[in-house]
Every structure is written in C-alpha cells, then in structure tokens.
Short mmCIF file of C-alpha atoms in Angstrom, two decimals:
data_model
loop_
_atom_site.label_atom_id
_atom_site.label_comp_id
_atom_site.label_asym_id
_atom_site.label_seq_id
_atom_site.Cartn_x
_atom_site.Cartn_y
_atom_site.Cartn_z
CA MET A 1 -50.83 10.15 -32.09
CA VAL A 2 -47.80 12.44 -32.26
CA ASP A 3 -46.24 12.62 -35.72
CA ALA A 4 -42.72 11.20 -35.95
CA SER A 5 -41.58 14.44 -37.61
CA ALA A 6 -42.66 16.35 -34.51
CA ILE A 7 -40.59 13.99 -32.39
CA VAL A 8 -37.55 14.52 -34.58
CA ALA A 9 -38.04 18.29 -34.44
CA THR A 10 -38.26 18.20 -30.65
CA ILE A 11 -35.11 16.11 -30.39
CA ALA A 12 -33.33 18.51 -32.73
CA SER A 13 -34.38 21.41 -30.49
CA ILE A 14 -33.00 19.58 -27.45
CA ALA A 15 -29.74 18.94 -29.28
CA HIS A 16 -29.26 22.59 -30.25
CA PHE A 17 -30.24 23.82 -26.79
CA VAL A 18 -27.78 21.53 -25.08
CA ILE A 19 -25.03 22.44 -27.53
CA LEU A 20 -25.55 26.15 -26.97
CA THR A 21 -25.81 25.77 -23.20
CA TYR A 22 -22.90 23.39 -22.64
CA SER A 23 -20.56 24.27 -25.48
CA VAL A 24 -17.76 24.81 -23.00
CA SER A 25 -18.17 21.32 -21.56
CA PRO A 26 -16.12 18.36 -22.84
CA GLY A 27 -19.06 16.10 -22.13
CA ILE A 28 -21.51 17.86 -24.43
CA GLY A 29 -22.14 14.84 -26.62
CA GLN A 30 -22.94 12.70 -23.61
CA VAL A 31 -25.20 15.36 -22.11
CA PHE A 32 -27.12 15.45 -25.38
CA GLU A 33 -27.43 11.66 -25.43
CA VAL A 34 -28.96 11.63 -21.95
CA ALA A 35 -31.43 14.40 -22.83
CA ALA A 36 -32.32 12.77 -26.14
CA ALA A 37 -32.83 9.39 -24.49
CA ASN A 38 -35.29 10.97 -22.07
CA ALA A 39 -37.05 12.63 -24.99
CA PHE A 40 -37.27 9.30 -26.82
CA THR A 41 -38.96 7.67 -23.82
CA GLY A 42 -41.42 10.48 -23.11
CA LEU A 43 -42.43 11.18 -26.69
CA GLN A 44 -42.70 7.53 -27.58
CA ALA A 45 -45.09 7.00 -24.68
CA ALA A 46 -47.13 10.05 -25.68
CA GLY A 47 -47.30 9.37 -29.41
CA GLY A 48 -47.18 5.62 -29.72
CA VAL A 49 -44.26 5.83 -32.18
CA THR A 50 -41.90 2.86 -32.18
CA GLU A 51 -38.34 3.28 -30.99
CA GLU A 52 -37.06 2.11 -34.38
CA VAL A 53 -38.87 4.94 -36.16
CA ILE A 54 -37.65 7.50 -33.64
CA VAL A 55 -34.04 6.40 -33.87
CA ALA A 56 -34.07 6.22 -37.65
CA ARG A 57 -35.70 9.63 -38.10
CA ALA A 58 -33.60 11.27 -35.37
CA ALA A 59 -30.25 10.05 -36.76
CA GLY A 60 -30.07 12.81 -39.33
CA SER A 61 -31.06 15.37 -36.71
CA VAL A 62 -28.24 14.25 -34.44
CA ASP A 63 -25.67 14.50 -37.23
CA ARG A 64 -26.89 17.99 -38.22
CA ALA A 65 -26.79 19.15 -34.61
CA ARG A 66 -23.23 17.93 -34.21
CA SER A 67 -22.14 19.45 -37.49
CA ASN A 68 -23.76 22.82 -36.79
CA SER A 69 -22.21 23.01 -33.33
CA GLY A 70 -18.71 23.38 -34.78
CA LEU A 71 -17.36 21.12 -32.03
CA PRO A 72 -14.96 18.26 -32.85
CA ASN A 73 -16.42 14.77 -33.11
CA ARG A 74 -14.38 13.54 -30.14
CA VAL A 75 -16.51 15.73 -27.86
CA PHE A 76 -19.54 13.58 -28.61
CA SER A 77 -17.93 10.18 -28.02
CA ARG A 78 -18.18 8.04 -24.88
CA SER A 79 -14.41 8.09 -24.68
CA CYS A 80 -11.95 9.87 -22.37
CA LYS A 81 -9.72 10.86 -25.28
CA GLY A 82 -8.99 14.57 -24.90
CA LYS A 83 -11.14 14.87 -21.77
CA CYS A 84 -8.70 13.99 -18.96
CA GLY A 85 -7.90 16.17 -15.99
CA THR A 86 -11.30 17.64 -15.19
CA SER A 87 -11.68 18.22 -11.46
CA SER A 88 -15.34 17.28 -11.08
CA PRO A 89 -17.96 15.10 -12.76
CA ILE A 90 -20.54 16.29 -15.27
CA PRO A 91 -23.91 15.44 -13.69
CA GLY A 92 -26.16 12.94 -15.41
CA LEU A 93 -23.64 11.30 -17.73
CA PRO A 94 -23.28 7.52 -18.11
CA CYS A 95 -19.49 7.65 -17.68
CA GLN A 96 -16.89 10.16 -16.51
CA CYS A 97 -13.24 11.13 -17.07
CA HIS A 98 -12.53 13.26 -13.99
CA ASN A 99 -9.80 12.34 -11.52
CA GLU A 100 -12.10 10.78 -8.93
CA CYS A 101 -14.18 8.64 -11.30
CA VAL A 102 -12.24 5.53 -10.24
CA GLN A 103 -13.33 5.92 -6.64
CA ALA A 104 -16.86 6.74 -7.83
CA GLY A 105 -16.83 3.65 -10.08
CA ASN A 106 -18.17 5.50 -13.13
CA CYS A 107 -15.15 5.99 -15.44
CA CYS A 108 -15.50 5.55 -19.18
CA GLN A 109 -14.08 2.23 -20.36
CA ASP A 110 -10.94 3.79 -21.85
CA PHE A 111 -10.13 5.94 -18.78
CA ASN A 112 -6.95 3.99 -17.97
CA GLU A 113 -5.74 4.17 -21.57
CA HIS A 114 -6.11 7.94 -21.90
CA CYS A 115 -6.14 9.40 -18.38
CA HIS A 116 -4.37 6.88 -16.17
CA SER A 117 -1.29 6.26 -18.31
CA CYS A 118 2.26 7.53 -18.75
CA LYS A 119 2.03 7.65 -22.54
CA ASN A 120 3.84 10.85 -23.68
CA ARG A 121 4.29 11.90 -20.02
CA CYS A 122 7.52 10.22 -18.86
CA GLY A 123 9.66 12.51 -16.71
CA ASN A 124 7.04 15.24 -16.39
CA ARG A 125 7.01 17.16 -13.14
CA PHE A 126 4.14 16.65 -10.70
CA GLU A 127 0.86 17.27 -12.53
CA ALA A 128 -1.85 18.25 -10.07
CA ARG A 129 -4.66 17.72 -12.58
CA SER A 130 -3.61 14.14 -13.33
CA SER A 131 -4.89 11.09 -11.51
CA CYS A 132 -1.40 9.50 -11.46
CA GLN A 133 2.19 10.56 -12.01
CA CYS A 134 5.09 9.62 -14.30
CA ASN A 135 8.11 11.22 -12.64
CA SER A 136 11.13 9.52 -11.10
CA ARG A 137 9.77 9.99 -7.56
CA CYS A 138 6.33 8.50 -8.07
CA HIS A 139 7.44 5.20 -6.47
CA LEU A 140 8.23 7.08 -3.29
CA THR A 141 4.88 8.84 -3.25
CA ARG A 142 2.95 5.75 -4.43
CA ASP A 143 1.17 7.59 -7.22
CA CYS A 144 2.78 6.11 -10.37
CA CYS A 145 0.49 5.32 -13.26
CA PRO A 146 -0.02 1.56 -13.70
CA ASP A 147 2.10 1.46 -16.87
CA PHE A 148 4.98 3.58 -15.47
CA ASN A 149 7.59 0.79 -15.37
CA ARG A 150 6.77 -0.39 -18.89
CA VAL A 151 6.32 2.97 -20.62
CA CYS A 152 8.96 4.92 -18.68
CA SER A 153 11.60 2.20 -18.40
CA SER A 154 14.40 4.72 -18.96
CA ILE A 155 13.65 6.49 -15.67
CA ALA A 156 11.94 3.66 -13.80
CA GLY A 157 15.29 1.90 -13.37
CA THR A 158 15.18 -1.16 -11.16
CA ARG A 159 12.86 0.19 -8.47
CA PRO A 160 10.43 -2.48 -7.26
CA THR A 161 6.83 -2.15 -8.38
CA GLN A 162 5.74 -3.16 -4.89
CA ARG A 163 6.79 -0.84 -2.11
CA PRO A 164 5.81 -0.99 1.56
CA VAL A 165 3.84 1.96 2.91
CA PHE A 166 5.83 1.79 6.15
CA THR A 167 9.35 3.17 6.47
CA THR A 168 10.50 2.11 9.94
CA THR A 169 13.35 -0.03 8.61
CA LYS A 170 14.91 -0.89 5.29
CA ARG A 171 13.31 -4.02 3.85
CA THR A 172 13.74 -6.00 0.70
CA THR A 173 10.54 -6.75 -1.18
CA SER A 174 10.06 -9.68 -3.52
CA ILE A 175 7.34 -9.94 -6.11
CA ILE A 176 4.23 -12.00 -5.48
CA THR A 177 3.60 -13.82 -8.73
CA ASP A 178 0.30 -14.08 -10.58
CA ASP A 179 0.28 -17.83 -9.97
CA GLU A 180 0.56 -17.25 -6.23
CA LEU A 181 -2.31 -14.80 -6.31
CA LEU A 182 -4.49 -17.17 -8.33
CA THR A 183 -3.75 -20.11 -6.03
CA LEU A 184 -4.22 -18.20 -2.77
CA SER A 185 -7.47 -16.54 -3.87
CA ASN A 186 -8.98 -19.88 -4.88
CA THR A 187 -7.85 -21.44 -1.59
CA LEU A 188 -9.38 -18.61 0.44
CA LEU A 189 -12.67 -18.81 -1.46
CA GLN A 190 -12.86 -22.54 -0.74
CA LEU A 191 -11.95 -21.90 2.89
CA ASP A 192 -14.75 -19.33 3.12
CA GLU A 193 -17.29 -22.07 2.43
CA ARG A 194 -17.35 -22.43 6.21
CA ASN A 195 -18.82 -18.96 6.77
CA PRO A 196 -22.12 -18.84 8.70
CA PHE A 197 -24.31 -17.93 5.71
CA ALA A 198 -26.43 -20.31 3.74
CA THR A 199 -25.99 -19.90 0.00
CA PRO A 200 -27.81 -16.58 -0.56
CA LEU A 201 -31.14 -16.73 -2.35
CA ILE A 202 -30.74 -14.25 -5.18
CA SER A 203 -33.02 -13.41 -8.09
CA LEU A 204 -31.00 -11.93 -10.96
CA GLN A 205 -34.02 -11.26 -13.23
CA GLY A 206 -33.40 -9.00 -16.25
CA LYS A 207 -29.99 -8.48 -17.85
CA THR A 208 -29.11 -4.81 -18.34
CA ARG A 209 -26.14 -2.62 -19.26
CA SER A 210 -24.12 0.19 -17.74
CA GLY A 211 -25.79 3.54 -18.25
CA SER A 212 -29.33 2.17 -18.50
CA GLN A 213 -31.70 3.27 -15.76
CA GLU A 214 -34.51 1.04 -16.96
CA ASP A 215 -35.72 -1.18 -14.13
CA LEU A 216 -35.56 -4.77 -15.37
CA ALA A 217 -36.07 -6.31 -11.94
CA ARG A 218 -39.51 -6.16 -10.36
CA GLN A 219 -38.34 -8.11 -7.32
CA PRO A 220 -35.45 -7.46 -4.90
CA LEU A 221 -32.11 -9.12 -5.61
CA PHE A 222 -32.13 -10.99 -2.31
CA GLY A 223 -34.91 -13.35 -1.35
CA PRO A 224 -36.47 -13.80 2.09
CA GLN A 225 -33.99 -14.34 4.88
CA THR A 226 -33.42 -17.96 5.81
CA ALA A 227 -33.08 -19.15 9.39
CA SER A 228 -29.36 -19.78 9.00
CA GLU A 229 -28.87 -16.25 7.70
CA ALA A 230 -30.92 -14.71 10.49
CA VAL A 231 -28.53 -15.86 13.22
CA VAL A 232 -24.95 -15.06 12.30
CA SER A 233 -21.85 -14.74 14.41
CA GLY A 234 -18.33 -13.37 14.40
CA THR A 235 -17.48 -10.68 11.86
CA SER A 236 -20.88 -10.98 10.16
CA ARG A 237 -22.56 -9.88 13.37
CA LEU A 238 -19.96 -7.28 14.34
CA ILE A 239 -20.00 -5.51 10.98
CA LYS A 240 -23.69 -4.72 11.40
CA ASP A 241 -22.86 -2.73 14.53
CA LEU A 242 -20.96 -0.31 12.28
CA TYR A 243 -23.77 0.42 9.83
CA ASP A 244 -25.13 3.43 11.73
CA ASN A 245 -21.73 4.89 12.63
CA TYR A 246 -21.09 6.80 9.41
CA SER A 247 -22.56 9.66 7.40
CA PRO A 248 -22.53 8.83 3.67
CA GLU A 249 -21.91 12.46 2.66
CA VAL A 250 -18.14 12.90 2.22
CA ASN A 251 -18.56 16.66 2.74
CA ASN A 252 -19.62 16.06 6.34
CA ASN A 253 -17.17 15.50 9.18
CA GLU A 254 -17.82 12.15 10.79
CA GLN A 255 -19.10 12.39 14.36
CA VAL A 256 -16.98 9.77 16.10
CA THR A 257 -17.89 8.58 19.59
CA GLN A 258 -16.06 6.23 21.89
CA GLN A 259 -18.74 3.62 21.22
CA HIS A 260 -18.02 3.92 17.48
CA LEU A 261 -14.31 3.39 18.10
CA ASN A 262 -15.00 0.40 20.34
CA GLU A 263 -17.23 -1.20 17.71
CA GLU A 264 -14.65 -0.60 14.97
CA GLU A 265 -11.90 -2.12 17.11
CA ALA A 266 -13.98 -5.18 17.96
CA PHE A 267 -14.66 -5.83 14.28
CA PHE A 268 -11.03 -5.11 13.30
CA GLN A 269 -9.60 -7.50 15.88
CA ALA A 270 -12.09 -10.20 14.91
CA VAL A 271 -11.04 -9.90 11.25
CA LEU A 272 -7.33 -10.09 12.15
CA ALA A 273 -7.98 -13.33 14.03
CA THR A 274 -9.58 -15.10 11.04
CA GLU A 275 -7.79 -17.61 8.86
CA PRO A 276 -8.13 -15.65 5.57
CA MET A 277 -6.52 -12.53 7.03
CA LYS A 278 -3.83 -14.54 8.83
CA ARG A 279 -2.79 -16.21 5.57
CA VAL A 280 -2.71 -12.95 3.64
CA VAL A 281 -0.72 -11.14 6.35
CA ALA A 282 1.77 -14.02 6.55
CA LEU A 283 2.40 -13.86 2.78
CA LEU A 284 2.79 -10.07 2.77
CA GLN A 285 5.16 -10.26 5.75
CA SER A 286 7.25 -12.96 4.07
CA ARG A 287 7.78 -10.60 1.11
CA GLY A 288 8.61 -7.55 3.19
CA LEU A 289 5.37 -5.77 2.35
CA LEU A 290 4.12 -5.66 5.95
CA PRO A 291 6.07 -5.51 9.23
CA THR A 292 6.36 -8.57 11.46
CA ASN A 293 5.95 -6.53 14.64
CA ASN A 294 2.30 -6.94 15.68
CA ARG A 295 1.92 -3.42 17.03
CA ASN A 296 3.25 -1.85 13.83
CA LEU A 297 1.18 -4.23 11.73
CA GLU A 298 -2.07 -3.37 13.48
CA SER A 299 -1.33 0.35 13.31
CA ILE A 300 -0.75 0.21 9.55
CA LEU A 301 -3.83 -1.86 8.79
CA ARG A 302 -6.02 0.18 11.15
CA THR A 303 -4.95 3.38 9.38
CA LEU A 304 -5.39 1.78 5.98
CA TRP A 305 -8.97 0.70 6.65
CA PHE A 306 -10.47 2.84 9.41
CA GLU A 307 -8.72 6.17 9.88
CA ARG A 308 -10.82 9.10 8.62
CA PHE A 309 -9.51 11.23 5.77
CA SER A 310 -10.85 13.92 3.48
CA ARG A 311 -12.15 13.34 -0.03
CA SER A 312 -13.73 16.79 -0.23
CA ARG A 313 -13.35 20.31 1.20
CA GLY A 314 -11.08 19.22 4.02
CA SER A 315 -13.88 17.35 5.80
CA LEU A 316 -12.83 14.15 7.55
CA GLY A 317 -15.79 12.31 6.08
CA SER A 318 -14.38 9.12 4.61
CA SER A 319 -12.48 5.92 5.33
CA GLY A 320 -11.55 2.88 3.29
CA PHE A 321 -13.98 0.73 5.24
CA GLU A 322 -16.91 3.12 4.87
CA HIS A 323 -16.34 3.59 1.13
CA ILE A 324 -16.07 -0.12 0.34
CA PHE A 325 -18.32 -1.84 2.86
CA LEU A 326 -21.04 0.78 3.08
CA GLY A 327 -21.11 3.54 0.50
CA GLU A 328 -20.58 7.26 0.14
CA VAL A 329 -22.11 10.25 -1.63
CA LYS A 330 -20.33 13.14 -3.28
CA ASN A 331 -22.07 15.73 -5.46
CA ALA A 332 -25.27 13.68 -5.27
CA GLU A 333 -23.51 10.64 -6.81
CA PRO A 334 -23.05 7.36 -4.92
CA SER A 335 -19.66 5.67 -4.83
CA GLY A 336 -18.14 2.60 -3.22
CA PHE A 337 -20.93 0.28 -2.07
CA HIS A 338 -19.17 -3.05 -2.73
CA SER A 339 -20.57 -5.17 0.12
CA TRP A 340 -23.43 -7.58 -0.53
CA LEU A 341 -24.33 -7.59 3.17
CA TYR A 342 -24.91 -3.84 3.15
CA PHE A 343 -26.67 -4.06 -0.22
CA LYS A 344 -29.08 -6.59 1.34
CA HIS A 345 -29.46 -4.42 4.45
CA GLN A 346 -30.35 -1.34 2.38
CA GLU A 347 -32.66 -3.33 0.11
CA GLU A 348 -34.59 -4.61 3.13
CA ALA A 349 -34.79 -1.03 4.47
CA GLY A 350 -36.34 0.14 1.20
CA SER A 351 -33.42 2.47 0.42
CA LEU A 352 -32.03 0.58 -2.57
CA ASP A 353 -33.53 -0.33 -5.92
CA TYR A 354 -32.05 -3.32 -7.77
CA LEU A 355 -32.37 -2.68 -11.55
CA GLY A 356 -31.03 -5.94 -13.00
CA PHE A 357 -27.58 -7.41 -13.57
CA ILE A 358 -24.84 -6.79 -16.11
CA ARG A 359 -22.75 -9.91 -15.51
CA SER A 360 -22.48 -12.69 -12.93
CA ALA A 361 -20.26 -15.69 -12.23
CA LYS A 362 -20.13 -18.44 -9.61
CA LEU A 363 -16.80 -18.49 -7.73
CA SER A 364 -17.48 -21.31 -5.26
CA GLY A 365 -20.34 -23.22 -3.69
CA LYS A 366 -21.49 -20.07 -1.92
CA ALA A 367 -19.64 -17.17 -3.53
CA SER A 368 -20.55 -15.25 -6.67
CA LEU A 369 -19.30 -12.11 -8.39
CA LEU A 370 -21.97 -9.71 -9.59
CA GLU A 371 -21.80 -6.57 -11.73
CA LEU A 372 -24.86 -4.35 -11.74
CA PRO A 373 -26.24 -0.79 -11.80
CA LEU A 374 -28.19 0.43 -8.79
CA LYS A 375 -30.23 3.27 -7.35
CA TRP A 376 -29.48 4.13 -3.76
CA LYS A 377 -31.81 6.62 -2.10
CA GLY A 378 -32.81 7.78 -5.58
CA MET A 379 -29.22 8.30 -6.74
CA TYR A 380 -28.01 6.28 -9.71
CA LYS A 381 -24.71 4.43 -10.04
CA PRO A 382 -24.22 3.14 -13.63
CA VAL A 383 -22.06 0.16 -12.70
CA ASN A 384 -21.19 -1.46 -9.40
CA SER A 385 -19.57 -4.75 -8.48
CA MET A 386 -19.54 -6.92 -5.39
CA PHE A 387 -18.99 -10.40 -4.09
CA VAL A 388 -22.11 -12.24 -2.94
CA GLY A 389 -22.17 -14.93 -0.25
CA THR A 390 -18.69 -14.13 1.07
CA SER A 391 -17.63 -13.21 4.60
CA PRO A 392 -16.32 -9.73 5.54
CA GLU A 393 -12.95 -11.23 6.49
CA LEU A 394 -12.47 -12.84 3.08
CA GLU A 395 -13.24 -9.59 1.29
CA MET A 396 -10.94 -7.55 3.56
CA ALA A 397 -8.18 -10.13 3.16
CA LEU A 398 -8.34 -10.14 -0.64
CA TYR A 399 -8.52 -6.34 -0.85
CA THR A 400 -5.56 -5.98 1.53
CA LEU A 401 -3.58 -8.56 -0.45
CA CYS A 402 -4.12 -6.75 -3.73
CA PHE A 403 -3.49 -3.30 -2.28
CA TYR A 404 0.09 -4.38 -1.51
CA ALA A 405 0.69 -6.98 -4.22
CA ARG A 406 -0.71 -5.02 -7.19
CA PRO A 407 -1.18 -1.37 -6.15
CA GLU A 408 -3.19 0.59 -8.73
CA ALA A 409 -3.21 -2.39 -11.10
CA LYS A 410 -5.45 -5.33 -11.91
CA CYS A 411 -4.81 -8.07 -9.35
CA PRO A 412 -5.54 -11.52 -10.85
CA MET A 413 -7.83 -13.76 -8.82
CA ASN A 414 -9.32 -17.21 -9.31
CA GLY A 415 -12.47 -18.85 -8.03
CA ASN A 416 -13.74 -22.19 -9.28
CA SER A 417 -11.62 -21.76 -12.45
CA VAL A 418 -13.25 -18.37 -13.09
CA LYS A 419 -10.59 -15.69 -13.50
CA PHE A 420 -11.44 -12.23 -12.25
CA PHE A 421 -9.57 -9.24 -10.87
CA ILE A 422 -9.48 -6.93 -7.90
CA GLN A 423 -8.71 -3.27 -8.50
CA THR A 424 -7.37 -1.13 -5.66
CA TYR A 425 -6.38 2.51 -5.47
CA PRO A 426 -4.60 4.34 -2.65
CA PHE A 427 -5.69 7.73 -1.38
CA LYS A 428 -2.97 10.04 -0.09
CA SER A 429 -3.79 12.68 2.49
CA ARG A 430 -1.80 14.49 5.19
CA GLY A 431 1.31 12.45 4.40
CA LYS A 432 -0.46 9.12 4.90
CA VAL A 433 -1.67 6.45 2.50
CA TYR A 434 -5.19 5.12 2.88
CA LEU A 435 -7.24 2.59 0.97
CA GLY A 436 -9.18 4.80 -1.42
CA THR A 437 -11.22 2.01 -2.96
CA ALA A 438 -11.15 -1.69 -3.76
CA TYR A 439 -13.58 -3.77 -5.75
CA PRO A 440 -13.82 -7.02 -7.74
CA THR A 441 -14.16 -6.79 -11.51
CA PHE A 442 -14.43 -9.08 -14.53
CA ARG A 443 -12.00 -7.04 -16.65
#
C-alpha cells in the first residue's frame, strides 16, 4: 500500500511542476486541477487510499503550491474573470475563456458575464481580441454584445435589436415577443409528433457533470433500432445522404462535388417545404426579418446554413449545417455535434462513447432535451446538448427562428410546459453572415 504522505508529496510535485511550466498561462490553476485529478485516480488505484484521505491530505499541499507560485488567486479559479481575449484554448481544461469557446461549447459558466459583455466597454473602438463589440456600429456589423442595448443605452439609441441580414430594400422590423416564441415553439413541438420516428429508446444510465470524463454509462445511449425507425422518409432519409460529404477538421478545405451539392439542395428544399419551416418563415417575413421574394429568401437561408466559410487558417472547412448537425474538430477538440440522429449514427459506428447525462427533460410525447458530455473518436467534449426524437426540419426551423428573433441572446422556448432556451451565434466572414452555431440549453 502506498502511504498517503507519498501521494500528497507526489501531488505537490505535480503542482509545482505545472506552476513553473505554465506560469505564463492564465489557466494554470485549471491545468493543475486536471493533472492532480489524474494523479488522484492513478495513485488511489495503486495504493488503495480512499479519495477522502487523498483530498484531505492534499488540500494543504494545493494551498502551499498556490501561495508559493506568487500568482493571484483568480488564476486558479474556474472563472473567466481576468482571462478574456485569449485567441486559442488551453488543452485539457474543463472550461475555456477564449473567443471561440461558444462555438466549441466549452466556455466557463461566467463567460458571458466577463467576456461577452459591454460592462466598462461602451463606445470602445473595434476590439479584435473581443468576442463581441460595444461601439455605435455594432448593430450594422451584427456583432454587438448581448447586453449592448441595456448597458450602453446612451449610444444604442433607438436602433432595433433585431436587424435583417439582407439589405436589398429598407424594411421595418418589429419585435417578436417572448410569448410568441413560447407559443410557437410549443406548437411546433406538438406538430412534430407526426414525424416518422417512434419514440426513441434511450438509456440515460448514470448522472454525471461537466468536466468529468468518468464513464458512468456501460451501455449506448440509444437502444436497438425499431422497425419504424429503420424505414424513414423525407428529411430524415435525405439528411443521412449528407453524412459522408464533410471533413470534420475545420483546417481542411471541403472537397465539394456536384453530387454533394445536389444532395444538399434536395435536403434544403425538402426542409423548406415542411410545415415547421413554413410557419417560422411566415412569422419572420411578417416582421421584416426575411424577404418575401422566394428567390432572395432561398439564397439567404442557403448561405446561412450551407455555404462554406473559414473558422481557421483561411480554409473553407465549415458550414452552419456541418457544425450543428454533424460536428467539427479544431485543435483536437470537438465542437458542434447537436443532432441526435448523427449522435446515434456515430454511436452505432463505434465512433462515439456516451458517458452519462447531466440533465434531461421531456418536451413532448416524442421529444426530449438532453445535456451530456461525450467522447467522439477519443476526443472529449465536457458538455453538449441536443434534442432527441425531433425531426431535422423542426430543429432547423427553431434555430432559424432564434437566429433572427434573438441573435446572440437566449431565445425562450417551451415544450410541454418545460421552459428552455436556444442560443445562436453568427459567424462573419468575407462580408457575409453565417450561422456559427445553434443549440438548445436549459439555462
């Protein structure tokens, strides 16, 4: 048996090593926590010492390591305070504060408060290191921070918080109220009960937390395929034709063939013809947020969802559809991946490991909302969220609705008296606005 004092000494050595090695990094405290957690697991297994003993004996070592480092306490917290504006993630940490963490889905919980806010920034010129802006032109460039109108009321004036991304003619926009969003989302979820899927057989198993890589689920999330799931039609069939059309690495240029374009167009047109998308488009058109001309409408939505853009190194390796309905990889970290159909597809292929769930809620007879960590091709994502049991057209309709109705803000939704939100973020590139990400969330 390994003596507990030896364990504490080893953890102390790890702490000092990490502090010396990463003293220039704002995430030093979190790097230490990851290394120490691994040490806990390995040494506990080797020495048979209980976790309670390790934690109790190591507490003093942690405090001494922090004190001796000479670094401020804020460096060791799981907060974004004082850490905003970094251009890239720190590998291996449970949460991040860099500008692309939103699209990666791994921001610290207080990211919006400290890094995505106009507090003490009103009127500043364009800040390249910031994830959003607080100047008088941010409405025109669609990159205002979510609290711009409230915090910067003196310069926000009376500009509408909802602005069309098309500029062919002058239009007057009117606000879509929260009540309208709650009513429409519940109606669409009930309408989606007609989709071709049986209620998915899911096995939630162990409850976990963000940042934990412990596997609390011995079985897959999705059970054996039922007969009614095996034969699907419409968008559910067409979306599967797109699964092999994309490279997940955002650093790679997508190799687009005419067959790929034909398959995308077939799926796109099928979605436009569905009742959920028709109702959403009609509402957005009635408020001046989308054009009534069909050709202009299709061009805008096609660009929003399917046109390739660059998230890294100038490579045209991403699109809104790929990010949300499949998944992407940047710097060996997965991002996007918000479709249950693709989750199930990857699980059946043996490429995805379900670790347990963080939170779940039933939204209708078929639909659920699930928050969970995952490992995709060996890469860990601390927290992910997705609808389960819903059709592709419902998800695209709700994401499109919230992109225009509540850009860069929490968009209130309702399903079976369960209130949840959809968060969307635009991605600007080459003078165009794309759908950077969209996902459902409990908070």
